[in-house]
XYZ file of C-alpha atoms in Angstrom:
609
model
C -62.663 -17.419 -68.061
C -62.155 -18.391 -71.693
C -59.943 -20.966 -73.350
C -58.342 -21.022 -76.785
C -60.886 -22.635 -79.064
C -60.121 -25.720 -81.076
C -61.035 -26.464 -84.654
C -63.048 -29.517 -83.708
C -64.592 -30.970 -80.596
C -66.275 -34.153 -79.475
C -69.876 -33.390 -78.547
C -71.387 -35.723 -75.940
C -75.186 -35.706 -76.097
C -76.350 -37.199 -72.768
C -80.048 -38.083 -72.414
C -81.635 -37.961 -68.976
C -84.757 -37.178 -67.004
C -84.909 -35.018 -63.885
C -87.572 -36.603 -61.695
C -88.407 -35.064 -58.298
C -90.726 -37.673 -56.762
C -92.804 -35.254 -54.673
C -93.638 -31.618 -55.298
C -97.065 -30.094 -55.868
C -98.334 -33.435 -57.139
C -98.280 -36.462 -54.856
C -95.798 -39.312 -55.045
C -98.432 -41.749 -56.293
C -99.550 -39.420 -59.078
C -95.977 -38.913 -60.241
C -95.272 -42.628 -59.939
C -98.030 -43.432 -62.419
C -96.613 -40.877 -64.826
C -93.147 -42.317 -64.381
C -94.449 -45.769 -65.267
C -95.703 -44.380 -68.581
C -92.317 -42.767 -69.195
C -90.468 -45.998 -68.458
C -92.776 -48.113 -70.613
C -92.024 -45.858 -73.573
C -88.295 -45.763 -72.786
C -87.946 -49.554 -72.661
C -89.800 -49.862 -75.959
C -87.420 -47.284 -77.471
C -84.305 -49.070 -76.196
C -85.552 -52.364 -77.622
C -86.564 -51.011 -81.065
C -83.983 -48.273 -81.774
C -80.399 -49.629 -81.669
C -78.933 -46.151 -82.237
C -80.475 -44.897 -78.971
C -77.601 -45.895 -76.709
C -78.033 -44.407 -73.235
C -80.548 -42.882 -70.831
C -79.860 -41.657 -67.255
C -82.468 -41.923 -64.485
C -81.622 -38.780 -62.522
C -78.765 -40.385 -60.600
C -81.123 -42.206 -58.203
C -82.010 -45.875 -57.889
C -85.306 -45.478 -56.054
C -86.964 -44.774 -59.398
C -86.319 -48.411 -60.364
C -88.170 -49.521 -57.231
C -91.035 -47.159 -58.076
C -91.345 -48.678 -61.534
C -91.039 -52.312 -60.511
C -93.658 -51.885 -57.783
C -96.198 -51.514 -60.617
C -94.384 -53.361 -63.426
C -92.682 -56.369 -61.776
C -92.833 -58.289 -65.068
C -90.283 -55.860 -66.588
C -87.520 -56.831 -64.139
C -85.533 -58.882 -66.674
C -85.712 -56.148 -69.308
C -84.524 -53.551 -66.805
C -81.662 -55.729 -65.620
C -80.514 -56.349 -69.218
C -80.443 -52.666 -70.143
C -78.719 -51.674 -66.878
C -76.009 -54.339 -67.200
C -75.364 -53.324 -70.808
C -74.979 -49.670 -69.817
C -77.996 -48.428 -71.748
C -79.916 -47.461 -68.623
C -77.828 -45.651 -65.995
C -78.971 -45.596 -62.350
C -77.450 -44.344 -59.089
C -75.176 -43.775 -57.331
C -77.698 -42.066 -55.001
C -80.742 -43.802 -53.612
C -82.556 -40.457 -53.840
C -81.267 -37.082 -54.964
C -79.905 -35.426 -51.792
C -80.568 -31.971 -50.409
C -77.057 -31.464 -49.011
C -77.695 -28.660 -46.516
C -80.878 -30.188 -45.085
C -79.562 -33.677 -44.291
C -76.930 -34.894 -41.854
C -73.551 -36.255 -43.031
C -74.591 -39.765 -41.985
C -77.725 -39.472 -44.115
C -75.570 -38.719 -47.174
C -73.496 -41.808 -46.450
C -76.597 -43.997 -46.137
C -77.975 -42.455 -49.309
C -74.949 -43.622 -51.285
C -74.633 -46.908 -49.409
C -78.248 -47.896 -50.107
C -78.226 -46.449 -53.605
C -75.106 -48.296 -54.745
C -76.234 -51.485 -53.025
C -79.591 -51.333 -54.811
C -77.887 -50.667 -58.155
C -75.635 -53.716 -57.720
C -78.727 -55.925 -57.717
C -79.247 -54.941 -61.348
C -75.603 -54.674 -62.377
C -73.757 -51.589 -61.170
C -74.262 -47.983 -60.164
C -73.200 -45.087 -62.369
C -69.757 -44.060 -61.092
C -70.511 -40.344 -61.173
C -71.788 -38.138 -58.350
C -74.653 -36.558 -60.267
C -76.017 -33.407 -58.517
C -78.305 -31.502 -60.908
C -80.545 -29.676 -58.438
C -80.663 -25.883 -58.081
C -79.576 -26.134 -54.461
C -76.273 -25.259 -52.749
C -73.758 -28.044 -52.225
C -71.808 -28.632 -49.026
C -68.032 -28.491 -49.208
C -67.564 -32.049 -47.900
C -69.307 -33.710 -50.867
C -66.004 -34.474 -52.704
C -64.778 -36.215 -49.540
C -68.003 -38.231 -49.278
C -67.928 -39.221 -52.946
C -64.280 -40.317 -52.785
C -65.130 -42.452 -49.788
C -67.376 -44.511 -52.090
C -64.819 -44.754 -54.891
C -66.417 -41.968 -56.963
C -63.850 -39.575 -58.422
C -66.153 -37.552 -60.721
C -69.193 -35.361 -60.228
C -71.598 -33.220 -62.257
C -73.290 -29.990 -61.171
C -75.608 -27.679 -63.037
C -75.782 -24.866 -60.464
C -73.717 -23.412 -57.643
C -70.831 -22.094 -59.740
C -70.362 -18.754 -61.466
C -68.181 -18.215 -64.526
C -65.881 -21.171 -63.888
C -64.792 -23.383 -66.794
C -66.716 -26.471 -67.844
C -64.126 -28.849 -66.375
C -62.343 -28.326 -63.082
C -61.467 -30.017 -59.821
C -63.669 -29.711 -56.739
C -61.771 -29.953 -53.463
C -63.146 -30.656 -49.984
C -61.657 -29.127 -46.792
C -59.687 -32.332 -46.152
C -58.015 -32.116 -49.601
C -60.152 -34.772 -51.300
C -60.759 -33.956 -54.966
C -63.169 -35.046 -57.648
C -63.123 -34.211 -61.349
C -66.095 -31.874 -61.822
C -68.163 -31.254 -64.949
C -69.970 -27.926 -64.791
C -73.029 -27.912 -67.084
C -72.997 -24.162 -67.545
C -76.007 -23.926 -69.858
C -78.166 -26.569 -68.203
C -80.441 -28.686 -70.373
C -79.702 -27.452 -73.890
C -81.966 -29.946 -75.659
C -85.050 -30.025 -73.474
C -87.070 -30.910 -76.529
C -86.321 -31.485 -80.216
C -87.362 -28.382 -82.177
C -87.289 -28.251 -85.956
C -83.937 -26.469 -85.749
C -82.434 -28.965 -83.304
C -79.160 -29.078 -85.243
C -78.902 -25.313 -85.007
C -79.522 -25.565 -81.237
C -76.592 -27.966 -80.964
C -74.433 -25.607 -83.052
C -75.199 -22.658 -80.757
C -74.512 -24.807 -77.696
C -71.121 -25.706 -79.180
C -70.300 -22.041 -79.759
C -71.331 -21.096 -76.223
C -69.469 -23.942 -74.495
C -66.236 -24.032 -76.499
C -64.714 -20.838 -74.985
C -65.099 -22.328 -71.508
C -63.860 -25.867 -72.245
C -60.395 -26.869 -71.101
C -60.607 -30.162 -73.003
C -61.738 -31.187 -76.463
C -65.044 -32.547 -75.186
C -68.329 -30.688 -74.733
C -71.209 -31.975 -72.608
C -74.736 -31.328 -73.920
C -77.679 -32.501 -71.807
C -80.815 -33.747 -73.558
C -83.943 -33.881 -71.399
C -85.304 -32.088 -68.377
C -87.742 -32.238 -65.486
C -90.419 -34.891 -66.105
C -89.486 -35.127 -69.827
C -89.585 -38.533 -71.529
C -86.969 -39.967 -73.896
C -87.178 -38.454 -77.382
C -87.461 -40.999 -80.218
C -86.136 -38.584 -82.885
C -82.871 -37.916 -81.088
C -80.834 -40.440 -83.095
C -81.717 -38.685 -86.341
C -80.850 -35.290 -84.876
C -77.446 -36.550 -83.744
C -76.767 -37.985 -87.204
C -77.768 -34.693 -88.851
C -75.570 -32.702 -86.448
C -72.594 -34.971 -87.126
C -72.926 -34.235 -90.852
C -73.498 -30.502 -90.432
C -70.725 -29.774 -87.910
C -66.975 -30.346 -88.175
C -67.111 -32.175 -84.861
C -67.708 -35.702 -83.647
C -71.267 -35.885 -82.285
C -72.578 -39.009 -80.631
C -75.078 -40.307 -78.076
C -72.978 -40.574 -74.923
C -73.182 -41.046 -71.158
C -71.540 -39.354 -68.201
C -69.159 -42.275 -67.513
C -68.047 -42.223 -71.185
C -67.553 -38.455 -71.065
C -65.325 -38.603 -67.969
C -63.387 -41.557 -69.341
C -62.439 -39.560 -72.448
C -61.484 -36.280 -70.734
C -59.237 -37.709 -67.999
C -56.105 -37.537 -70.137
C -56.607 -33.769 -70.602
C -57.171 -32.723 -66.989
C -53.677 -32.044 -65.663
C -53.848 -28.239 -65.538
C -57.481 -27.701 -64.584
C -58.430 -24.986 -62.109
C -59.650 -25.923 -58.618
C -62.779 -24.805 -56.792
C -62.866 -25.375 -53.033
C -65.613 -25.726 -50.452
C -69.293 -24.945 -50.841
C -70.929 -24.336 -54.215
C -73.675 -21.757 -53.810
C -73.225 -19.087 -56.475
C -76.467 -17.909 -58.163
C -74.633 -16.244 -61.062
C -75.823 -18.516 -63.882
C -78.599 -20.533 -62.277
C -80.932 -19.642 -59.401
C -80.092 -21.252 -56.081
C -83.039 -22.349 -53.964
C -81.963 -21.112 -50.521
C -85.134 -19.313 -49.498
C -86.772 -22.639 -48.679
C -84.373 -23.279 -45.774
C -87.002 -21.818 -43.450
C -90.080 -23.157 -45.283
C -92.239 -25.703 -43.417
C -89.902 -25.912 -40.440
C -91.846 -28.743 -38.734
C -90.837 -31.270 -41.414
C -87.204 -30.160 -41.154
C -87.370 -30.581 -37.390
C -88.933 -34.021 -37.734
C -86.230 -35.025 -40.199
C -83.506 -33.910 -37.780
C -85.155 -35.803 -34.919
C -85.435 -38.965 -37.047
C -81.766 -38.736 -38.070
C -80.738 -38.393 -34.418
C -82.944 -41.327 -33.431
C -81.393 -43.644 -36.024
C -77.776 -42.577 -35.622
C -77.518 -41.928 -31.879
C -79.943 -44.472 -30.421
C -81.154 -47.172 -32.794
C -77.932 -48.296 -34.414
C -75.402 -48.101 -31.541
C -77.611 -49.695 -28.902
C -79.066 -52.310 -31.261
C -75.500 -53.226 -32.269
C -74.306 -53.531 -28.655
C -77.294 -55.627 -27.668
C -76.734 -57.876 -30.691
C -73.001 -58.271 -30.026
C -73.583 -58.985 -26.349
C -76.410 -61.371 -27.107
C -78.535 -59.538 -24.546
C -82.057 -60.884 -24.318
C -85.269 -59.471 -22.979
C -86.214 -61.472 -19.838
C -87.950 -64.669 -20.956
C -91.645 -65.171 -20.336
C -93.890 -68.184 -20.061
C -96.199 -69.447 -22.783
C -96.186 -69.168 -26.569
C -98.642 -66.287 -27.048
C -96.574 -63.809 -25.108
C -96.959 -60.044 -25.200
C -93.893 -58.366 -23.741
C -92.952 -54.707 -23.681
C -90.509 -54.049 -26.533
C -88.592 -57.340 -26.793
C -85.196 -57.082 -28.435
C -85.328 -57.761 -32.161
C -82.689 -60.264 -33.231
C -80.791 -59.327 -36.398
C -82.366 -55.868 -36.672
C -80.415 -54.805 -39.783
C -83.331 -55.262 -42.177
C -85.729 -53.250 -40.023
C -83.143 -50.492 -39.561
C -82.541 -50.443 -43.310
C -86.267 -50.061 -43.850
C -86.313 -47.054 -41.513
C -83.433 -45.440 -43.416
C -85.189 -45.938 -46.758
C -88.364 -44.349 -45.408
C -86.385 -41.398 -44.120
C -84.528 -40.964 -47.407
C -87.815 -41.001 -49.318
C -88.612 -37.680 -47.660
C -85.545 -35.978 -49.160
C -87.455 -34.552 -52.109
C -89.847 -32.606 -49.900
C -87.422 -31.408 -47.210
C -87.061 -28.001 -48.859
C -90.714 -27.357 -47.988
C -91.754 -26.296 -51.505
C -94.449 -28.970 -51.595
C -98.208 -29.227 -51.250
C -100.075 -29.989 -48.026
C -100.927 -33.455 -49.372
C -97.216 -34.204 -49.817
C -96.485 -32.988 -46.283
C -99.128 -35.392 -44.992
C -97.398 -38.263 -46.826
C -94.041 -37.177 -45.419
C -95.378 -37.063 -41.873
C -96.770 -40.576 -42.316
C -93.287 -41.795 -43.257
C -91.717 -39.894 -40.347
C -94.220 -41.665 -38.088
C -93.116 -45.039 -39.463
C -89.453 -44.190 -38.868
C -90.322 -43.120 -35.323
C -92.280 -46.313 -34.594
C -89.557 -48.589 -35.983
C -86.747 -46.684 -34.301
C -88.333 -46.391 -30.878
C -89.381 -50.055 -30.808
C -85.895 -51.270 -31.740
C -84.257 -48.857 -29.299
C -86.576 -49.736 -26.430
C -86.068 -53.439 -27.020
C -82.288 -53.055 -27.102
C -82.253 -50.894 -23.970
C -84.570 -53.300 -22.141
C -82.256 -56.187 -22.985
C -79.116 -54.262 -22.035
C -80.688 -53.049 -18.796
C -81.723 -56.624 -17.922
C -78.122 -57.742 -18.383
C -76.802 -55.114 -15.952
C -76.064 -56.585 -12.531
C -77.826 -54.295 -10.049
C -77.516 -56.660 -7.088
C -74.846 -54.458 -5.530
C -77.207 -51.508 -5.424
C -78.743 -51.072 -2.009
C -82.271 -50.469 -3.298
C -85.795 -51.575 -2.601
C -86.598 -53.576 -5.710
C -86.165 -51.008 -8.499
C -83.179 -49.686 -10.413
C -82.903 -46.847 -12.890
C -80.393 -47.212 -15.754
C -79.384 -44.026 -17.586
C -77.762 -44.542 -20.994
C -75.521 -42.072 -22.817
C -75.502 -42.275 -26.653
C -72.727 -39.680 -27.063
C -69.028 -40.249 -27.696
C -68.106 -38.116 -24.671
C -69.106 -38.257 -21.017
C -72.200 -36.190 -20.335
C -73.749 -34.403 -17.402
C -77.284 -33.701 -18.455
C -80.787 -33.027 -17.241
C -83.124 -36.015 -17.543
C -86.824 -35.467 -18.153
C -88.483 -38.871 -17.777
C -91.811 -40.567 -17.235
C -90.926 -43.353 -14.814
C -93.103 -46.379 -14.039
C -92.267 -47.605 -10.548
C -93.479 -50.608 -8.515
C -96.366 -50.328 -6.083
C -94.289 -50.294 -2.902
C -93.382 -46.672 -3.585
C -96.924 -45.488 -2.859
C -95.575 -42.843 -0.500
C -92.824 -41.702 -2.847
C -89.185 -42.668 -3.206
C -85.639 -41.371 -3.133
C -82.856 -41.971 -5.651
C -79.293 -42.887 -4.728
C -76.273 -43.496 -6.941
C -73.882 -46.454 -6.853
C -71.927 -44.857 -3.972
C -75.096 -44.433 -1.898
C -75.200 -40.679 -2.364
C -78.601 -39.054 -2.496
C -79.664 -37.638 -5.886
C -81.921 -34.612 -5.862
C -84.816 -34.550 -8.312
C -87.901 -32.508 -9.059
C -91.261 -34.277 -9.155
C -93.753 -32.711 -11.568
C -96.619 -35.166 -11.553
C -97.635 -38.490 -10.055
C -100.506 -40.680 -11.166
C -102.755 -41.597 -8.237
C -102.541 -45.248 -7.292
C -105.054 -47.542 -5.619
C -105.176 -51.249 -4.888
C -106.815 -53.267 -7.651
C -107.441 -56.050 -5.156
C -106.545 -56.821 -1.562
C -106.575 -60.170 0.225
C -105.716 -60.984 3.851
C -104.750 -64.570 4.692
C -104.210 -66.197 8.030
C -101.781 -69.013 8.642
C -104.155 -71.689 7.398
C -104.964 -69.727 4.240
C -101.334 -69.633 3.139
C -101.503 -73.224 1.847
C -104.413 -72.318 -0.422
C -102.599 -69.237 -1.689
C -99.654 -71.373 -2.836
C -102.010 -73.476 -4.883
C -103.398 -70.290 -6.441
C -100.058 -69.671 -8.231
C -100.651 -71.122 -11.698
C -98.386 -70.522 -14.720
C -96.717 -67.737 -12.802
C -99.999 -65.915 -12.160
C -101.262 -65.271 -8.666
C -105.044 -65.312 -8.370
C -105.187 -64.600 -12.095
C -102.933 -61.531 -11.952
C -99.610 -61.366 -13.841
C -97.052 -59.972 -11.398
C -94.399 -57.676 -12.802
C -92.746 -56.927 -9.460
C -93.060 -58.374 -5.950
C -92.075 -56.544 -2.767
C -92.551 -57.726 0.834
C -92.259 -55.843 4.106
C -92.861 -57.166 7.602
C -94.433 -55.513 10.610
C -94.584 -57.764 13.677
C -96.515 -60.920 12.805
C -97.881 -59.473 9.531
C -96.190 -59.681 6.151
C -97.447 -57.198 3.540
C -96.791 -58.298 -0.051
C -97.234 -55.614 -2.723
C -97.647 -57.164 -6.165
C -97.281 -54.770 -9.104
C -99.289 -56.306 -11.945
C -98.776 -56.010 -15.714
C -100.907 -56.528 -18.810
C -98.393 -58.969 -20.263
C -97.059 -62.266 -19.017
C -95.098 -62.815 -15.793
C -91.338 -63.038 -16.158
C -89.289 -65.967 -14.893
C -87.566 -63.628 -12.446
C -90.894 -62.643 -10.866
C -92.064 -66.241 -10.750
C -88.911 -67.195 -8.856
C -89.551 -64.298 -6.474
C -93.061 -65.583 -5.771
C -91.897 -69.143 -5.241
C -89.109 -68.087 -2.858
C -91.457 -65.799 -0.934
C -94.045 -68.565 -0.556
C -91.399 -70.986 0.699
C -89.972 -68.494 3.189
C -93.420 -67.602 4.492
C -94.353 -71.260 4.928
C -91.211 -71.970 6.970
C -91.476 -68.915 9.224
C -93.768 -69.984 12.070
C -93.774 -66.492 13.561
C -95.774 -65.088 10.664
C -99.495 -65.213 11.355
C -100.972 -62.959 8.660
C -100.135 -62.228 5.040
C -101.714 -59.218 3.347
C -101.665 -59.392 -0.471
C -102.106 -56.048 -2.238
C -102.346 -55.953 -6.043
C -101.771 -52.656 -7.822
C -100.635 -51.254 -11.143
C -97.333 -49.391 -11.621
C -97.285 -45.746 -10.636
C -96.095 -43.214 -13.200
C -93.928 -40.336 -12.045
C -92.847 -37.381 -14.157
C -89.531 -36.220 -12.779
C -86.354 -34.372 -13.676
C -82.892 -34.765 -12.267
C -79.313 -34.214 -13.324
C -77.223 -37.300 -14.081
C -73.539 -36.400 -13.726
C -70.680 -37.870 -15.773
C -72.498 -40.689 -17.555
C -69.725 -42.535 -19.462
C -69.520 -42.216 -23.268
C -71.565 -44.897 -25.027
C -72.272 -46.302 -21.581
C -74.618 -46.123 -18.618
C -74.945 -45.210 -14.944
C -77.089 -47.141 -12.468
C -79.260 -45.614 -9.794
C -81.416 -47.241 -7.141
C -84.884 -46.327 -5.916
C -85.301 -46.554 -2.145
C -88.155 -45.921 0.256
C -88.144 -42.416 1.774
C -87.506 -43.640 5.303
C -84.313 -45.380 4.162
C -82.824 -42.298 2.524
C -79.330 -41.380 3.740
C -78.755 -38.039 5.352
C -77.796 -35.400 2.807
C -74.146 -34.482 2.595
C -73.172 -31.398 4.599
C -72.913 -28.217 2.566
C -69.181 -27.796 2.030
C -69.545 -24.978 -0.450
C -68.332 -21.521 0.409
C -71.038 -18.919 0.960
C -72.346 -17.584 -2.301
C -71.647 -13.994 -3.169
C -74.482 -11.959 -4.566
C -75.037 -12.773 -8.243
C -76.671 -9.974 -10.159
C -76.775 -8.268 -13.516
C -77.991 -4.783 -14.263
C -78.221 -1.962 -16.741
C -79.387 1.647 -16.482
C -82.988 0.566 -15.908
C -83.132 -2.871 -14.223
C -81.160 -5.006 -11.741
C -81.788 -8.780 -11.404
C -80.338 -10.617 -8.388
C -80.259 -14.376 -7.821
C -81.695 -15.062 -4.375
C -79.230 -17.027 -2.155
C -81.933 -19.128 -0.466
C -83.733 -20.515 -3.497
C -83.944 -20.682 -7.259
C -85.697 -17.310 -7.560
C -84.678 -13.809 -8.531
C -85.391 -10.322 -7.267
C -85.990 -7.705 -9.944
C -85.550 -3.995 -9.224
C -87.002 -1.340 -11.505
C -84.406 1.372 -10.875
C -86.260 4.120 -12.696
C -89.488 3.645 -10.720
C -88.034 2.375 -7.456
C -90.117 -0.844 -7.573
C -88.921 -4.256 -6.311
C -90.337 -7.636 -7.392
C -89.166 -10.482 -5.139
C -89.468 -14.258 -5.538
C -89.802 -14.304 -9.320
C -89.541 -17.600 -11.254
C -90.716 -19.536 -8.204
């Protein structure tokens, strides 16, 4: 596409640096080099008044990188950012659109613009210079943050330099297409001639009277001689040439954008610039870890932490000041969650997989931190929410199982859990739902259990045992669960002990049990058995768990299990599939199949048992 050329144009020379924070070199190595770049840039801005603008790759994390080693330059940075000389944001880090979730893009802009506001304001342009494809929803995301302009260097073919980019929902942004990339990567002796050739190349594709010329490139510092080059070009060319910025460029072209063409959806053309798509399958483990971390933060950490905070749910209180409890709920978890998001976003540069092994090690360390923060917050929130659920109506034997659903729709799903259960279930257990119906499950593994200590008391010894309860501990053990069963004149008390502190609920159980035992004259012997929780690995299907809700189940002793419901299903017909060579039939009496090799006349029964 070509446009009628004008006699004169306004040439916008925009200085910038493209700074991937992790590639072959490590983040710390590149950070030290960035500090040198920034030191020189700040000196240039303070000594050369004609050097007006410099753009930091559209990401605000670079400011944090610099200040971590140069905190004394905070005031100078803030001054230049507020005056528009140093442009940061709107992203926190440059995104890789196809490798991150939609929510991650939103957090990227949310954190990036919030960080930029600390220093003044974020650049109001969605700057996307990477040689990577762009998702079609990016205009919609940018408009949601009040950004109505964007810049791309790759992903388009022979489109004009100015056009509209439209998302599937109809959202549009004014798009600047930098067709020739970084024209002035350095300042050669014939820099004015380079600008002239750039003008001649860009003019046929410009729908407005303004041409955008990028000065800089990947890891390139600000160029002190640029002001002189711009002055020389202004004298040599019939055009207006000045040191500009992306916001200034868009401000001046808006009045000329009525009849621009429109590009819709994804931008992934390799016509003029290579598109890095081959890395989509590179280093899959880090992509998988990124996806798992995104799911953890969006589906578990934030919704359940928010509900626990709104409900004011608390982890059951414990005695003493130096208390170690299992995942207590963190009050006001926003800061910790924000920290997890920042750590996750820091890995954006390396998600494509085109990085060194040392960088992957750094990324995995950050994924580990996200995992530790997210799981601790989630476990604390779920513990608090579970403690607030009234399970008294469940007809169980001292243990309840709460299954939470993080989805927006009801789910029937297979649970694969490691379940710690109290000591009374030494001979196994059954699971029933709130209606008393038996739930079928598959047990894969059970840790062997043995008594840590055992003590038998007669009637006279009961008084001494009551005195042995001090600060909620019984004979020095911290009970986590107490269960009593009677056989004739003997009461067996199974105390499941913990490594933490006893809860108030357990202490009340002990006190009530001691009082009841003291008053019951028919009891002659009390057997105290101390044991640790038993761990079961089991799977079962939880049906119709409500959206963003939970379902309660109760653990009962095997002898108390209700009779299974009668089979009301109609007899199954034979279920089989076959081709010219094989026939596989689902056996009616069990979850196995029978395989028939038709060509050889061989039958294999009971497979998959």
